Amino acid sequence: MHQFNAQVEELAAAILEYSLERLKSDPPLDAPKTEAELKELAGETITESGMGGIAALNLFKEVLAPACISTDHPRYLAFIPSAPSESANLFDLVVGASALYGGSWLEGAGAVYAENQALAWLASLANFPETSRGVFLQGGTIGNLSALVAARDKARKTHPEIEKWAVITTSLAHSSIYSASEIMDIELIKLEDSYKLQETINHYQSKPKHGICAVVATAGSTNLGIIDDLISIGIAANKNHIWFHVDGAYGLAGLVSEKVRPLFVGLELADSFIVDPHKWLFAPFDACALIYKNPKDGKDAHTQHATYLDTLNQDDEFNPSDYGIQLTRRARGLPFWFSVAAHGTKEYEAALDHTMDIALQAAQLIKEHPNLELLMEPKLSIVAFTRKGWELSDYENWSDTLLSDQIAFVTPSAHNGVPILRFAIVNPWTQISDIKIILDRL
Ligand SMILES: *Cc1c(COP(=O)(O)O)cnc(C)c1O
């Protein structure tokens, strides 16, 4: 049935060889090129007769891949890097080769079972009840949006008289919360002080037909790794019967480490939370775990109905597509499941602790550095600092040169309107010697 002829065999060998080589060796940092440069180098790639698999692979190897920054390079410390374990990356090849459908139990029971095991582990670390359930979605943006849509759906059903809904969040909120409120066409209220939550709820809900459908807290801000006061926010949300969502796309990976797990007390008060295994849990792009305390809330909001789908909805089977904004679904949680299943949770904890240890050592080196000032002690694995006397353009020029010299990828950010540098350390291959190489250039 499969047309695995000699030509395809040759391509298979070449692709596996390339993939293994990429996984085994230290990747070059690389850098982007302009569209004009790529046009010059790669030309038109889509033709009537095709260029053949080997030629297309060579084009990727020689032209396209070097125009992509290696996000798993140990000195890629910008944004949030990617650091998939070897086993997660290798298993991603298996997921790709297996044509798995991860949307329904009927089609993907085995894959869904394994994904659910990984989700149950995360739920247990969060002190969520055993009845909680979730789904792996594309990323934190879709995860937050899916949770907030479920929150509003429930609020609407409970309070059909309300016409104007709002979400309250804190100053740590990620841009995806703003984007979700735009998509949902609801108001977003930014809380300056989490102790003002009750007052803010009262004020908004005293207006006729106005209601708060969710309160969102951040567990590990993307810029600095700061955690909201989950206890006081959670208590106030629960008392007012308002959905409490915790965005931990980056930071909630910290649940795996006994050392920092206490920072997340209060998470158990949430109705839903997210964490991205593609950030600090050693899984490849792209996967966000969204977990609901009461799974029915997710299902009521997200199940799609159509004559051709109704056969999926007749039994009580667990269909991942019912829990987020998606229908067709890659079993995108499987590389993460495989990695945890293979390594065990202890090794996960050790890898996380190692990244936090490097962050602390980096902070110490920054404090000792004559030209640098540490912004704050790292809470998780993000280290933020400033260079004395530098303006934004100095930071930008330094960052550009660092990349063009193929040393590292570190980009400027800002805090309270002041430009800063930050290292996001999620890669267990990042060593203190890597940090020193960068600090020497400051
Ligand atoms: C990264 C991040 C997101 C967005 O996640 P994506 O996977 O990039 O869509 C949301 N919230 C926080 C706190 C994040 O760090």
XYZ file of C-alpha atoms and ligand atoms in Angstrom:
457
model
C 0.000 0.000 0.000
C 2.691 2.482 0.979
C 4.812 3.577 -1.954
C 8.119 3.195 -0.204
C 10.126 2.734 -3.365
C 13.897 3.090 -3.696
C 13.644 6.872 -4.071
C 11.596 7.243 -0.901
C 13.967 4.894 0.944
C 16.849 7.166 -0.017
C 14.916 10.227 1.174
C 13.993 8.485 4.437
C 17.644 7.740 5.139
C 18.649 11.326 4.346
C 15.917 12.814 6.524
C 16.692 10.561 9.485
C 20.389 11.237 9.121
C 19.800 14.999 9.071
C 17.409 14.855 12.028
C 19.778 12.790 14.163
C 22.708 15.013 13.280
C 20.687 18.100 14.281
C 19.715 16.461 17.559
C 23.211 15.232 18.393
C 25.375 18.214 17.613
C 25.549 21.688 19.144
C 23.415 23.736 16.786
C 24.828 26.938 15.311
C 23.013 30.027 16.597
C 22.256 31.273 13.062
C 20.324 34.438 12.205
C 17.470 35.631 10.028
C 17.890 36.877 6.475
C 15.728 39.335 4.564
C 13.076 38.114 2.184
C 15.118 39.507 -0.726
C 18.190 37.575 0.404
C 16.197 34.369 0.721
C 14.644 34.932 -2.682
C 18.129 35.275 -4.090
C 19.369 32.123 -2.340
C 16.324 29.860 -2.493
C 14.463 31.223 -5.514
C 11.057 29.863 -6.466
C 10.580 26.506 -4.800
C 7.119 25.498 -6.002
C 7.166 24.186 -9.555
C 4.875 22.030 -11.671
C 7.171 19.021 -11.724
C 8.679 19.395 -8.238
C 12.382 19.521 -7.391
C 12.480 16.107 -5.689
C 12.770 15.291 -2.004
C 16.563 15.238 -1.776
C 16.872 18.619 -3.489
C 14.187 20.114 -1.230
C 15.926 18.707 1.839
C 19.246 20.137 0.698
C 17.627 23.516 0.162
C 16.313 23.367 3.706
C 19.696 22.304 5.110
C 21.786 24.806 3.211
C 19.558 27.858 2.911
C 16.388 27.759 5.014
C 17.530 26.219 8.313
C 20.538 28.586 8.661
C 18.073 31.476 8.326
C 16.304 30.344 11.520
C 17.749 31.082 14.967
C 18.254 27.857 16.938
C 15.903 28.397 19.856
C 17.512 25.502 21.751
C 21.022 27.006 21.586
C 22.393 27.261 25.151
C 23.075 30.974 24.668
C 19.634 31.717 23.220
C 18.304 33.509 26.303
C 15.806 35.953 24.748
C 12.001 35.821 25.090
C 11.361 32.282 26.370
C 13.740 29.830 24.654
C 12.915 26.249 23.787
C 14.702 23.301 25.348
C 13.111 20.012 24.349
C 14.683 16.889 25.817
C 16.191 14.461 23.321
C 13.448 11.975 24.098
C 10.693 14.543 23.565
C 12.212 15.606 20.227
C 12.709 12.031 19.074
C 9.171 11.095 19.987
C 7.905 14.097 18.038
C 9.207 12.238 14.977
C 7.042 9.263 15.989
C 3.975 11.449 16.422
C 4.607 12.862 12.955
C 4.983 9.424 11.430
C 1.868 7.966 13.029
C -1.015 10.037 11.601
C -2.617 10.177 15.042
C -5.892 12.028 15.439
C -5.939 13.533 18.899
C -9.373 15.142 18.845
C -11.553 12.248 19.959
C -11.421 9.113 22.089
C -12.996 7.114 19.261
C -10.060 7.799 16.950
C -7.162 8.419 19.321
C -7.913 6.579 22.574
C -4.330 5.431 23.201
C -2.813 8.840 22.518
C -5.497 10.615 24.542
C -4.975 8.221 27.457
C -1.257 9.034 27.544
C -1.853 12.792 27.230
C -4.366 12.599 30.060
C -1.765 10.938 32.267
C 0.579 13.866 31.703
C -2.248 16.339 32.397
C -3.208 14.459 35.566
C 0.370 14.778 36.795
C 0.267 18.569 36.315
C -3.181 18.734 37.947
C -1.934 16.789 40.973
C 1.040 19.162 41.387
C -1.476 22.017 41.413
C -3.527 20.287 44.124
C -6.475 20.093 41.747
C -9.026 17.325 42.418
C -8.712 13.978 40.625
C -11.856 14.782 38.657
C -10.168 17.729 36.937
C -9.397 17.307 33.241
C -7.779 19.214 30.478
C -6.351 19.331 27.020
C -3.156 20.215 25.202
C -3.784 23.211 22.962
C -1.483 25.019 20.550
C -0.087 27.564 23.009
C -0.761 29.818 25.951
C -2.627 32.362 23.859
C -5.217 29.796 22.759
C -5.191 28.272 26.256
C -6.027 31.580 27.942
C -8.675 32.387 25.339
C -10.280 28.944 25.706
C -10.406 29.261 29.507
C -11.895 32.751 29.362
C -14.511 31.696 26.800
C -15.521 28.858 29.163
C -15.651 31.314 32.073
C -17.907 33.709 30.188
C -20.108 30.856 28.953
C -20.721 29.717 32.506
C -21.300 33.265 33.759
C -23.805 33.942 30.966
C -25.767 30.810 31.799
C -25.839 31.702 35.499
C -26.679 35.382 34.931
C -28.616 35.710 31.677
C -29.692 39.236 32.682
C -26.169 40.637 32.376
C -25.345 42.470 29.183
C -21.805 43.702 29.705
C -19.059 41.350 30.834
C -15.562 42.194 31.999
C -12.417 40.356 33.069
C -10.229 41.658 35.865
C -6.506 41.083 35.687
C -3.346 42.413 37.300
C -0.473 44.505 35.975
C 1.490 41.287 35.319
C -0.998 40.073 32.681
C 0.476 38.764 29.426
C -0.494 40.404 26.126
C -2.585 37.319 25.271
C -5.102 38.300 27.990
C -5.540 41.677 26.267
C -5.908 39.934 22.958
C -8.504 37.498 24.403
C -10.601 40.369 25.733
C -10.484 42.023 22.293
C -11.551 38.827 20.545
C -14.331 38.247 23.084
C -15.359 41.916 22.925
C -15.411 42.255 26.697
C -13.929 44.899 28.926
C -10.538 44.336 30.559
C -9.999 45.918 33.953
C -6.424 46.180 35.137
C -5.976 45.959 38.878
C -3.107 48.062 40.212
C -3.200 46.442 43.645
C -4.558 42.954 44.250
C -5.985 44.066 47.627
C -8.363 46.315 45.670
C -9.989 43.331 43.974
C -13.180 43.285 46.079
C -13.620 47.032 45.674
C -13.136 46.747 41.911
C -15.660 43.904 41.642
C -18.213 45.853 43.701
C -17.716 48.992 41.685
C -18.165 47.313 38.303
C -21.074 45.117 39.341
C -22.941 48.033 40.915
C -23.579 49.338 37.410
C -26.804 47.939 35.933
C -26.393 44.707 33.935
C -22.603 44.701 34.364
C -20.827 41.549 35.510
C -17.304 40.185 36.004
C -16.936 36.773 34.334
C -13.326 36.013 35.325
C -10.376 37.137 37.378
C -6.987 36.310 35.860
C -3.751 36.079 37.825
C -0.251 35.452 36.456
C 1.990 32.811 37.970
C 5.382 33.786 36.605
C 5.345 36.906 34.444
C 7.101 36.477 31.113
C 9.305 39.523 31.561
C 10.551 39.000 35.129
C 9.112 35.752 36.463
C 7.013 37.506 39.141
C 4.037 35.708 40.679
C 0.750 37.393 41.609
C -0.694 36.994 45.091
C -2.687 33.881 44.174
C -4.144 33.429 47.662
C -5.769 36.816 48.123
C -6.930 36.993 44.501
C -8.268 33.431 44.622
C -10.129 33.964 47.897
C -11.828 37.114 46.609
C -12.786 35.473 43.295
C -14.178 32.370 45.042
C -16.137 34.443 47.552
C -17.804 36.326 44.712
C -18.422 33.138 42.683
C -16.312 34.508 39.851
C -14.154 32.191 37.720
C -10.496 32.330 38.741
C -7.995 31.592 35.957
C -4.240 31.381 36.487
C -1.926 32.031 33.549
C 1.237 30.065 34.242
C 2.370 29.541 30.646
C 5.982 29.988 31.680
C 6.070 29.934 35.474
C 3.808 27.059 36.504
C 6.453 24.628 35.278
C 7.962 25.547 38.642
C 5.324 23.303 40.266
C 7.629 20.421 39.403
C 10.281 21.721 41.813
C 9.729 21.261 45.523
C 11.901 24.336 46.100
C 9.584 26.831 44.436
C 6.253 24.961 44.578
C 5.240 26.884 47.739
C 5.279 30.109 45.681
C 2.157 28.830 43.927
C -0.013 28.317 47.010
C -3.485 29.599 46.129
C -3.453 27.929 42.726
C -5.769 25.282 44.180
C -8.445 27.998 44.380
C -8.438 28.387 40.585
C -11.128 27.109 38.232
C -8.579 26.729 35.449
C -4.891 27.205 34.764
C -2.468 26.884 31.880
C 1.180 25.912 31.568
C 3.166 25.546 28.315
C 5.316 22.385 28.180
C 7.111 24.055 25.227
C 8.498 26.708 27.561
C 10.069 25.287 30.708
C 8.995 21.642 30.615
C 11.395 20.372 27.955
C 8.867 19.676 25.197
C 9.039 20.868 21.581
C 6.771 23.551 20.076
C 3.889 23.697 20.435
C 1.871 22.637 23.443
C -0.107 24.346 26.191
C -1.779 22.343 28.943
C -5.162 23.835 29.912
C -6.723 22.246 32.993
C -10.255 22.778 34.306
C -11.233 22.030 37.873
C -14.756 21.257 36.682
C -14.343 19.794 33.183
C -18.039 20.151 32.377
C -17.529 23.933 32.226
C -15.040 23.487 29.409
C -17.176 20.993 27.585
C -20.372 23.069 27.796
C -18.552 25.977 26.186
C -16.489 24.229 23.541
C -18.233 21.101 22.183
C -19.029 21.584 18.501
C -22.304 20.187 17.199
C -22.841 19.001 13.612
C -24.630 16.024 12.103
C -21.359 14.415 11.087
C -19.899 14.854 14.582
C -22.813 13.700 16.682
C -21.603 10.117 16.720
C -18.633 11.361 18.757
C -20.877 12.996 21.332
C -23.211 10.075 22.075
C -21.101 8.275 24.654
C -19.480 9.631 27.758
C -16.042 9.249 26.233
C -13.460 11.954 26.731
C -12.907 13.986 23.564
C -10.073 16.518 23.878
C -11.576 18.740 21.174
C -14.447 19.530 23.560
C -12.193 21.507 25.879
C -10.721 24.265 23.775
C -10.892 26.270 20.577
C -10.061 23.622 18.003
C -11.528 20.535 16.375
C -8.866 18.626 14.445
C -6.021 18.095 16.815
C -2.445 16.832 16.629
C -1.686 14.716 19.712
C 0.609 17.576 20.641
C 0.960 16.550 24.276
C 2.570 13.220 23.394
C 6.215 14.353 23.142
C 5.823 15.870 26.627
C 4.146 12.713 27.937
C 6.911 10.555 26.443
C 9.641 12.669 27.961
C 8.117 12.563 31.467
C 7.282 8.861 31.160
C 10.827 8.063 30.025
C 12.783 10.248 32.454
C 10.510 10.190 35.481
C 9.417 13.163 37.522
C 12.578 13.271 39.679
C 14.788 13.914 36.679
C 12.370 16.639 35.571
C 12.706 18.250 38.958
C 16.512 18.063 38.831
C 16.582 19.691 35.373
C 14.345 22.529 36.540
C 16.405 23.045 39.691
C 19.534 23.202 37.565
C 18.125 26.057 35.447
C 17.145 27.960 38.611
C 20.575 27.388 40.065
C 22.197 28.870 36.951
C 19.823 31.841 37.253
C 20.969 32.443 40.848
C 24.634 32.151 39.886
C 24.060 34.550 36.998
C 22.420 37.030 39.378
C 25.471 36.804 41.650
C 27.868 37.459 38.748
C 25.782 40.460 37.742
C 25.945 41.883 41.266
C 29.731 41.535 41.181
C 30.030 43.048 37.687
C 31.278 46.672 37.757
C 28.996 47.844 34.923
C 25.793 46.021 35.752
C 22.910 46.345 38.177
C 20.628 43.488 39.063
C 16.974 44.508 38.857
C 15.754 41.950 41.412
C 16.668 38.549 42.790
C 15.278 35.952 40.376
C 12.141 34.254 41.716
C 12.169 31.532 39.061
C 14.646 31.378 36.177
C 14.568 34.873 34.680
C 17.408 37.256 35.489
C 16.856 40.952 34.721
C 19.455 43.686 34.911
C 20.618 46.998 33.496
C 23.924 48.279 32.115
C 24.986 51.524 33.764
C 24.784 54.529 31.473
C 23.172 52.763 28.533
C 20.185 53.916 26.524
C 17.899 51.729 24.466
C 19.985 52.217 21.329
C 23.109 51.003 23.185
C 21.281 47.859 24.235
C 19.998 47.312 20.720
C 23.389 47.729 19.110
C 24.983 45.415 21.657
C 22.293 42.781 21.090
C 22.625 42.998 17.285
C 26.401 42.588 17.474
C 26.102 39.674 19.886
C 23.972 37.842 17.339
C 25.974 38.818 14.284
C 29.140 37.630 16.074
C 27.224 34.386 16.697
C 27.875 34.606 20.432
C 24.375 34.676 21.877
C 20.798 35.851 21.418
C 19.801 38.271 24.170
C 17.319 41.054 23.383
C 16.476 44.198 25.339
C 13.197 44.443 27.207
C 11.824 47.155 29.514
C 10.632 47.562 33.070
C 8.711 50.658 34.234
C 9.700 52.371 31.016
C 13.423 51.714 31.522
C 15.283 49.447 29.071
C 16.661 46.271 30.636
C 18.351 43.055 29.623
C 17.007 39.714 30.681
C 18.188 36.120 30.557
C 15.398 33.545 30.417
C 17.081 30.338 31.507
C 14.969 27.302 30.669
C 17.615 25.238 28.902
C 19.443 22.677 31.075
C 22.358 22.899 28.614
C 22.941 26.537 29.527
C 25.951 26.571 31.856
C 27.446 29.348 33.934
C 30.319 29.484 31.416
C 27.733 30.522 28.774
C 26.566 33.338 31.040
C 30.172 34.481 31.606
C 30.793 34.671 27.847
C 27.884 37.116 27.587
C 28.697 39.154 30.706
C 32.270 39.599 29.453
C 30.843 41.650 26.591
C 29.134 44.107 28.923
C 4.268 32.811 26.695
C 3.144 33.249 27.526
C 1.838 33.259 27.024
C 1.530 32.955 25.585
O 1.832 31.633 25.277
P 2.094 31.176 23.750
O 2.358 29.731 23.888
O 3.262 31.987 23.273
O 0.849 31.492 22.991
C 0.820 33.612 27.877
N 1.064 33.943 29.162
C 2.302 33.940 29.684
C 2.497 34.306 31.115
C 3.391 33.589 28.880
O 4.628 33.589 29.401
